[in-house]
mmCIF file of C-alpha atoms in Angstrom:
data_model
loop_
_atom_site.group_PDB
_atom_site.id
_atom_site.type_symbol
_atom_site.label_atom_id
_atom_site.label_comp_id
_atom_site.label_asym_id
_atom_site.label_seq_id
_atom_site.Cartn_x
_atom_site.Cartn_y
_atom_site.Cartn_z
ATOM 1 C CA MET B 1 -6.959 5.945 29.543
ATOM 2 C CA THR B 2 -5.835 4.956 26.026
ATOM 3 C CA THR B 3 -2.151 5.630 25.378
ATOM 4 C CA PRO B 4 -0.780 6.605 21.922
ATOM 5 C CA GLN B 5 0.744 3.119 21.749
ATOM 6 C CA ASP B 6 -2.652 1.514 22.454
ATOM 7 C CA TYR B 7 -4.250 3.735 19.827
ATOM 8 C CA VAL B 8 -1.877 2.762 16.999
ATOM 9 C CA GLN B 9 -2.007 -0.906 17.963
ATOM 10 C CA GLU B 10 -5.802 -0.882 17.747
ATOM 11 C CA LYS B 11 -5.656 1.023 14.442
ATOM 12 C CA ALA B 12 -3.295 -1.532 12.917
ATOM 13 C CA ALA B 13 -5.122 -4.589 14.234
ATOM 14 C CA ALA B 14 -8.551 -3.314 13.178
ATOM 15 C CA SER B 15 -7.417 -2.825 9.579
ATOM 16 C CA GLY B 16 -6.846 -6.554 9.039
ATOM 17 C CA SER B 17 -4.089 -5.547 6.640
ATOM 18 C CA SER B 18 -1.361 -7.873 5.420
ATOM 19 C CA PHE B 19 1.090 -5.432 6.986
ATOM 20 C CA TYR B 20 -0.179 -6.247 10.456
ATOM 21 C CA TYR B 21 0.662 -9.935 10.134
ATOM 22 C CA ALA B 22 4.214 -9.150 9.038
ATOM 23 C CA PHE B 23 4.687 -6.826 12.043
ATOM 24 C CA LEU B 24 3.940 -9.629 14.506
ATOM 25 C CA PHE B 25 7.345 -11.226 13.938
ATOM 26 C CA LEU B 26 9.414 -8.083 14.593
ATOM 27 C CA PRO B 27 11.272 -7.375 17.863
ATOM 28 C CA PRO B 28 9.317 -4.933 20.119
ATOM 29 C CA PRO B 29 11.073 -1.620 19.249
ATOM 30 C CA ARG B 30 10.796 -2.144 15.490
ATOM 31 C CA ARG B 31 7.234 -3.435 15.867
ATOM 32 C CA ALA B 32 6.294 -0.316 17.854
ATOM 33 C CA ALA B 33 7.825 1.976 15.219
ATOM 34 C CA ILE B 34 6.263 0.292 12.180
ATOM 35 C CA THR B 35 2.869 0.051 13.895
ATOM 36 C CA ALA B 36 2.921 3.794 14.597
ATOM 37 C CA PHE B 37 4.024 4.574 11.032
ATOM 38 C CA TYR B 38 1.336 2.317 9.610
ATOM 39 C CA ALA B 39 -1.287 4.025 11.809
ATOM 40 C CA PHE B 40 -0.196 7.411 10.430
ATOM 41 C CA CYS B 41 -0.558 6.113 6.865
ATOM 42 C CA ARG B 42 -4.004 4.715 7.665
ATOM 43 C CA GLU B 43 -5.117 8.021 9.193
ATOM 44 C CA VAL B 44 -4.299 10.085 6.112
ATOM 45 C CA ASP B 45 -5.564 7.420 3.686
ATOM 46 C CA ASP B 46 -8.860 7.190 5.579
ATOM 47 C CA VAL B 47 -9.403 10.923 5.056
ATOM 48 C CA VAL B 48 -9.617 10.322 1.314
ATOM 49 C CA ASP B 49 -11.685 7.138 1.522
ATOM 50 C CA GLU B 50 -14.140 8.108 4.254
ATOM 51 C CA VAL B 51 -14.717 11.887 3.950
ATOM 52 C CA ARG B 52 -17.305 12.492 1.235
ATOM 53 C CA ASP B 53 -16.848 16.259 0.894
ATOM 54 C CA PRO B 54 -13.595 16.979 -1.029
ATOM 55 C CA GLY B 55 -13.290 20.388 0.638
ATOM 56 C CA VAL B 56 -13.483 18.873 4.119
ATOM 57 C CA ALA B 57 -11.004 16.152 3.105
ATOM 58 C CA ALA B 58 -8.578 18.779 1.775
ATOM 59 C CA THR B 59 -8.847 20.704 5.059
ATOM 60 C CA LYS B 60 -8.146 17.540 7.056
ATOM 61 C CA LEU B 61 -5.068 16.694 4.949
ATOM 62 C CA ALA B 62 -3.823 20.259 5.379
ATOM 63 C CA TRP B 63 -4.202 19.726 9.144
ATOM 64 C CA TRP B 64 -2.065 16.588 8.856
ATOM 65 C CA GLN B 65 0.612 18.543 6.985
ATOM 66 C CA ALA B 66 0.689 21.039 9.856
ATOM 67 C CA GLU B 67 0.717 18.185 12.380
ATOM 68 C CA VAL B 68 3.845 16.728 10.764
ATOM 69 C CA GLY B 69 5.510 20.120 11.183
ATOM 70 C CA ARG B 70 4.432 20.319 14.819
ATOM 71 C CA ALA B 71 5.604 16.783 15.492
ATOM 72 C CA PHE B 72 9.090 17.368 14.122
ATOM 73 C CA ASP B 73 9.214 20.577 16.190
ATOM 74 C CA GLY B 74 8.622 18.404 19.251
ATOM 75 C CA GLN B 75 4.893 19.103 19.722
ATOM 76 C CA PRO B 76 2.813 16.244 18.230
ATOM 77 C CA THR B 77 -0.878 16.401 19.144
ATOM 78 C CA HIS B 78 -2.339 13.326 17.403
ATOM 79 C CA PRO B 79 -1.801 9.940 19.107
ATOM 80 C CA ALA B 80 -0.413 8.410 15.899
ATOM 81 C CA MET B 81 2.286 11.090 15.746
ATOM 82 C CA GLN B 82 2.882 10.887 19.502
ATOM 83 C CA ALA B 83 3.538 7.165 19.091
ATOM 84 C CA LEU B 84 5.737 7.622 16.013
ATOM 85 C CA MET B 85 8.007 10.497 17.002
ATOM 86 C CA PRO B 86 10.028 8.674 19.704
ATOM 87 C CA TRP B 87 11.288 6.378 16.908
ATOM 88 C CA ALA B 88 11.895 8.983 14.181
ATOM 89 C CA GLY B 89 15.510 9.660 15.100
ATOM 90 C CA GLU B 90 16.434 6.030 15.707
ATOM 91 C CA PHE B 91 15.085 4.817 12.374
ATOM 92 C CA GLY B 92 15.797 7.870 10.208
ATOM 93 C CA ILE B 93 12.165 8.826 9.569
ATOM 94 C CA GLU B 94 12.016 12.293 7.973
ATOM 95 C CA ALA B 95 9.249 14.877 7.727
ATOM 96 C CA ARG B 96 9.579 14.982 3.925
ATOM 97 C CA GLN B 97 8.644 11.294 3.754
ATOM 98 C CA LEU B 98 5.465 11.755 5.771
ATOM 99 C CA LEU B 99 4.584 14.835 3.712
ATOM 100 C CA ALA B 100 5.067 12.791 0.520
ATOM 101 C CA VAL B 101 2.478 10.267 1.712
ATOM 102 C CA ILE B 102 0.048 13.125 2.423
ATOM 103 C CA GLU B 103 0.787 14.594 -1.031
ATOM 104 C CA GLY B 104 -0.182 11.284 -2.618
ATOM 105 C CA CYS B 105 -3.469 11.311 -0.725
ATOM 106 C CA GLN B 106 -4.085 14.896 -1.862
ATOM 107 C CA MET B 107 -3.772 13.684 -5.462
ATOM 108 C CA ASP B 108 -6.768 11.421 -4.859
ATOM 109 C CA LEU B 109 -8.878 14.517 -4.177
ATOM 110 C CA THR B 110 -8.021 16.198 -7.457
ATOM 111 C CA GLN B 111 -7.132 13.429 -9.911
ATOM 112 C CA THR B 112 -9.359 10.469 -10.813
ATOM 113 C CA ARG B 113 -7.644 9.390 -14.061
ATOM 114 C CA TYR B 114 -4.029 8.784 -15.154
ATOM 115 C CA LEU B 115 -3.079 9.216 -18.789
ATOM 116 C CA ASP B 116 -0.244 6.680 -18.825
ATOM 117 C CA PHE B 117 1.790 4.406 -16.604
ATOM 118 C CA ALA B 118 4.500 7.036 -16.036
ATOM 119 C CA ALA B 119 1.894 9.315 -14.421
ATOM 120 C CA LEU B 120 0.483 6.436 -12.347
ATOM 121 C CA GLU B 121 3.975 5.443 -11.235
ATOM 122 C CA LYS B 122 4.571 8.917 -9.765
ATOM 123 C CA TYR B 123 1.387 8.587 -7.706
ATOM 124 C CA CYS B 124 2.360 5.074 -6.597
ATOM 125 C CA HIS B 125 5.754 6.322 -5.445
ATOM 126 C CA LEU B 126 4.133 8.839 -3.099
ATOM 127 C CA VAL B 127 1.519 6.529 -1.563
ATOM 128 C CA ALA B 128 3.477 3.263 -1.589
ATOM 129 C CA GLY B 129 7.111 3.619 -2.682
ATOM 130 C CA VAL B 130 7.909 6.089 0.080
ATOM 131 C CA VAL B 131 6.062 3.861 2.561
ATOM 132 C CA GLY B 132 8.288 0.982 1.470
ATOM 133 C CA GLU B 133 11.428 3.069 1.917
ATOM 134 C CA VAL B 134 10.482 4.166 5.447
ATOM 135 C CA SER B 135 9.498 0.606 6.343
ATOM 136 C CA ALA B 136 12.822 -0.766 5.108
ATOM 137 C CA ARG B 137 14.670 1.587 7.451
ATOM 138 C CA ILE B 138 12.518 0.508 10.385
ATOM 139 C CA PHE B 139 12.993 -3.180 9.546
ATOM 140 C CA GLY B 140 16.782 -2.731 9.809
ATOM 141 C CA GLN B 141 18.203 -1.673 6.432
ATOM 142 C CA THR B 142 22.021 -1.641 6.374
ATOM 143 C CA ASP B 143 22.729 -1.300 2.635
ATOM 144 C CA SER B 144 21.762 1.881 0.759
ATOM 145 C CA ALA B 145 20.840 -0.242 -2.273
ATOM 146 C CA THR B 146 17.910 -1.642 -0.284
ATOM 147 C CA THR B 147 16.077 1.670 -0.820
ATOM 148 C CA ALA B 148 15.612 0.855 -4.523
ATOM 149 C CA TYR B 149 14.250 -2.597 -3.617
ATOM 150 C CA ALA B 150 11.807 -1.077 -1.123
ATOM 151 C CA GLY B 151 10.524 1.495 -3.600
ATOM 152 C CA LYS B 152 9.998 -1.131 -6.302
ATOM 153 C CA LEU B 153 8.258 -3.484 -3.871
ATOM 154 C CA GLY B 154 5.967 -0.628 -2.829
ATOM 155 C CA LEU B 155 5.087 -0.094 -6.495
ATOM 156 C CA ALA B 156 4.336 -3.810 -6.984
ATOM 157 C CA MET B 157 2.063 -3.892 -3.945
ATOM 158 C CA GLN B 158 0.232 -0.708 -4.960
ATOM 159 C CA LEU B 159 -0.358 -2.125 -8.444
ATOM 160 C CA THR B 160 -1.832 -5.211 -6.742
ATOM 161 C CA ASN B 161 -4.107 -2.948 -4.677
ATOM 162 C CA ILE B 162 -5.233 -1.172 -7.843
ATOM 163 C CA ILE B 163 -6.094 -4.497 -9.510
ATOM 164 C CA ARG B 164 -7.980 -5.711 -6.430
ATOM 165 C CA ASP B 165 -9.910 -2.449 -5.989
ATOM 166 C CA VAL B 166 -10.950 -1.625 -9.574
ATOM 167 C CA GLY B 167 -14.667 -1.959 -8.788
ATOM 168 C CA GLU B 168 -14.474 -0.286 -5.387
ATOM 169 C CA ASP B 169 -12.527 2.654 -6.857
ATOM 170 C CA ALA B 170 -14.959 2.942 -9.778
ATOM 171 C CA ARG B 171 -17.806 3.413 -7.302
ATOM 172 C CA ARG B 172 -15.873 6.475 -6.118
ATOM 173 C CA ASP B 173 -15.477 7.569 -9.770
ATOM 174 C CA ARG B 174 -11.757 6.733 -9.708
ATOM 175 C CA ILE B 175 -10.023 4.684 -12.389
ATOM 176 C CA TYR B 176 -6.328 4.112 -11.764
ATOM 177 C CA LEU B 177 -5.811 1.958 -14.870
ATOM 178 C CA PRO B 178 -3.929 4.226 -17.333
ATOM 179 C CA VAL B 179 -6.135 5.812 -20.004
ATOM 180 C CA ASN B 180 -3.823 4.852 -22.865
ATOM 181 C CA GLU B 181 -3.975 1.218 -21.727
ATOM 182 C CA LEU B 182 -7.776 1.302 -21.596
ATOM 183 C CA GLN B 183 -7.634 2.532 -25.188
ATOM 184 C CA ARG B 184 -5.107 -0.137 -26.174
ATOM 185 C CA PHE B 185 -7.452 -2.902 -24.989
ATOM 186 C CA ASP B 186 -10.583 -1.072 -26.207
ATOM 187 C CA VAL B 187 -12.091 -0.909 -22.710
ATOM 188 C CA LYS B 188 -14.333 2.112 -22.168
ATOM 189 C CA ALA B 189 -14.332 3.947 -18.841
ATOM 190 C CA HIS B 190 -18.151 3.743 -18.678
ATOM 191 C CA GLU B 191 -17.929 -0.075 -18.843
ATOM 192 C CA ILE B 192 -15.767 -0.109 -15.732
ATOM 193 C CA LEU B 193 -17.970 2.435 -13.967
ATOM 194 C CA LYS B 194 -21.027 0.272 -14.748
ATOM 195 C CA GLY B 195 -19.276 -2.963 -13.681
ATOM 196 C CA GLN B 196 -19.427 -4.553 -17.141
ATOM 197 C CA TYR B 197 -17.122 -7.519 -17.753
ATOM 198 C CA SER B 198 -15.778 -8.503 -21.172
ATOM 199 C CA GLU B 199 -12.935 -10.450 -22.766
ATOM 200 C CA ARG B 200 -11.320 -7.071 -23.438
ATOM 201 C CA PHE B 201 -11.481 -6.202 -19.733
ATOM 202 C CA THR B 202 -9.972 -9.576 -18.772
ATOM 203 C CA ALA B 203 -7.116 -9.049 -21.243
ATOM 204 C CA LEU B 204 -6.501 -5.570 -19.811
ATOM 205 C CA MET B 205 -6.395 -6.925 -16.270
ATOM 206 C CA ARG B 206 -4.077 -9.783 -17.253
ATOM 207 C CA PHE B 207 -1.717 -7.149 -18.665
ATOM 208 C CA GLN B 208 -1.869 -5.248 -15.357
ATOM 209 C CA ALA B 209 -1.203 -8.424 -13.341
ATOM 210 C CA GLU B 210 1.786 -9.412 -15.490
ATOM 211 C CA ARG B 211 3.338 -5.985 -14.933
ATOM 212 C CA ALA B 212 2.784 -6.238 -11.168
ATOM 213 C CA GLN B 213 4.453 -9.671 -11.149
ATOM 214 C CA ARG B 214 7.433 -8.264 -13.058
ATOM 215 C CA CYS B 215 7.732 -5.514 -10.447
ATOM 216 C CA TYR B 216 7.861 -8.118 -7.658
ATOM 217 C CA ASP B 217 10.596 -9.988 -9.538
ATOM 218 C CA GLU B 218 12.531 -6.773 -10.129
ATOM 219 C CA ALA B 219 12.215 -5.782 -6.475
ATOM 220 C CA LEU B 220 13.560 -9.119 -5.246
ATOM 221 C CA ALA B 221 16.466 -8.891 -7.681
ATOM 222 C CA LEU B 222 17.351 -5.476 -6.207
ATOM 223 C CA LEU B 223 17.465 -6.664 -2.579
ATOM 224 C CA PRO B 224 21.110 -6.927 -1.414
ATOM 225 C CA ALA B 225 22.038 -10.233 0.211
ATOM 226 C CA ALA B 226 23.197 -8.372 3.318
ATOM 227 C CA ASP B 227 19.652 -7.170 4.027
ATOM 228 C CA ARG B 228 17.631 -10.267 3.136
ATOM 229 C CA ARG B 229 17.232 -11.239 6.792
ATOM 230 C CA SER B 230 16.341 -7.756 8.048
ATOM 231 C CA GLN B 231 13.809 -7.210 5.255
ATOM 232 C CA LYS B 232 11.887 -10.397 6.006
ATOM 233 C CA PRO B 233 8.690 -8.468 6.969
ATOM 234 C CA GLY B 234 8.613 -6.922 3.502
ATOM 235 C CA LEU B 235 9.146 -10.334 1.947
ATOM 236 C CA MET B 236 6.243 -11.650 4.042
ATOM 237 C CA MET B 237 4.011 -8.900 2.670
ATOM 238 C CA ALA B 238 5.183 -9.645 -0.871
ATOM 239 C CA SER B 239 4.290 -13.310 -0.379
ATOM 240 C CA ILE B 240 0.811 -12.396 0.866
ATOM 241 C CA TYR B 241 0.225 -9.899 -1.948
ATOM 242 C CA ARG B 242 1.461 -12.242 -4.679
ATOM 243 C CA THR B 243 -0.839 -14.952 -3.337
ATOM 244 C CA LEU B 244 -3.724 -12.468 -3.472
ATOM 245 C CA LEU B 245 -2.801 -11.546 -7.050
ATOM 246 C CA ALA B 246 -2.821 -15.237 -7.999
ATOM 247 C CA GLU B 247 -6.273 -15.623 -6.386
ATOM 248 C CA ILE B 248 -7.612 -12.678 -8.379
ATOM 249 C CA GLU B 249 -6.239 -14.181 -11.591
ATOM 250 C CA ARG B 250 -7.698 -17.612 -10.744
ATOM 251 C CA ASP B 251 -11.076 -15.934 -10.257
ATOM 252 C CA GLY B 252 -10.886 -14.485 -13.766
ATOM 253 C CA PHE B 253 -10.320 -10.890 -12.619
ATOM 254 C CA HIS B 254 -13.903 -10.570 -11.384
ATOM 255 C CA VAL B 255 -13.013 -7.449 -9.422
ATOM 256 C CA LEU B 256 -15.761 -5.092 -10.573
ATOM 257 C CA HIS B 257 -18.497 -6.396 -8.271
ATOM 258 C CA GLN B 258 -16.464 -7.746 -5.347
ATOM 259 C CA ARG B 259 -13.270 -7.278 -3.357
ATOM 260 C CA ILE B 260 -11.285 -10.506 -3.414
ATOM 261 C CA ALA B 261 -9.329 -11.024 -0.197
ATOM 262 C CA LEU B 262 -7.365 -13.640 1.733
ATOM 263 C CA THR B 263 -8.622 -14.765 5.132
ATOM 264 C CA PRO B 264 -6.728 -13.541 8.228
ATOM 265 C CA LEU B 265 -5.698 -17.138 8.958
ATOM 266 C CA ARG B 266 -4.211 -17.557 5.493
ATOM 267 C CA LYS B 267 -2.303 -14.272 5.793
ATOM 268 C CA LEU B 268 -0.920 -15.366 9.146
ATOM 269 C CA TRP B 269 0.069 -18.749 7.731
ATOM 270 C CA LEU B 270 1.866 -17.158 4.752
ATOM 271 C CA ALA B 271 3.730 -14.795 7.085
ATOM 272 C CA TRP B 272 4.655 -17.633 9.449
ATOM 273 C CA LYS B 273 5.852 -19.805 6.540
ATOM 274 C CA MET B 274 8.130 -17.003 5.369
ATOM 275 C CA GLN B 275 9.473 -16.603 8.894
ATOM 276 C CA ALA B 276 10.084 -20.348 9.220
ATOM 277 C CA LEU B 277 11.705 -20.779 5.814
ATOM 278 C CA GLY B 278 13.855 -17.683 6.103
ATOM 279 C CA ARG B 279 13.683 -17.107 2.380
ATOM 280 C CA PHE B 280 11.274 -15.852 -0.312
#
């Protein structure tokens, strides 16, 4: 019989995500907590990405909202929540944080364009900034200032995801690149939807990448010295994501027809190197 712990472990390992490689270096209790939290995030994100009917997806996300309520009332029914709840008190995980992640996923059902970066940033906070803040607590945050670092790092990583997934998102009729920035670089939405490259598109993507890199720099500057050791898993993920961003740039931002990715071995090596060096 599969236990909730087995379920979340399989969910995390199957994803092949950069997060998984950073978790490997954590002590068992923190690894169990972050694996369960990551599985929850994957569950709600998969609703948006895998359920074709928006009405069915909305119903499933509403179920997850109710499940969060049940879980914090002591009656979780889903294995991801059953695995997560034993750690909620110890690591300060709150219902409002899980509901924020679900709210971000709900936005994907109703909003496929963002007028400007301020609007995009609000979305990124829900689906990534909050995830960073919860993760920082699980990793062992001791300084309240680390919350700002975690939120900014979440933004940087989500911006990297957006750059990587431009073509994949376009095939779902989603464009996360802000409309006013498309206009600034004279890139038409239909060009992205049709997978058409141009010098204008490359310039737009270079602008996006430079902003993501600034966010990484800003995040690292916000990390208090007292928490540098405890936040090493986040620094591992940042190293992996920045390497991915560099690969995308080296490839000329050819992200409309393919999904550029690092191999599992390279992700593991980058995580191990961060662990061995003890610094970013």
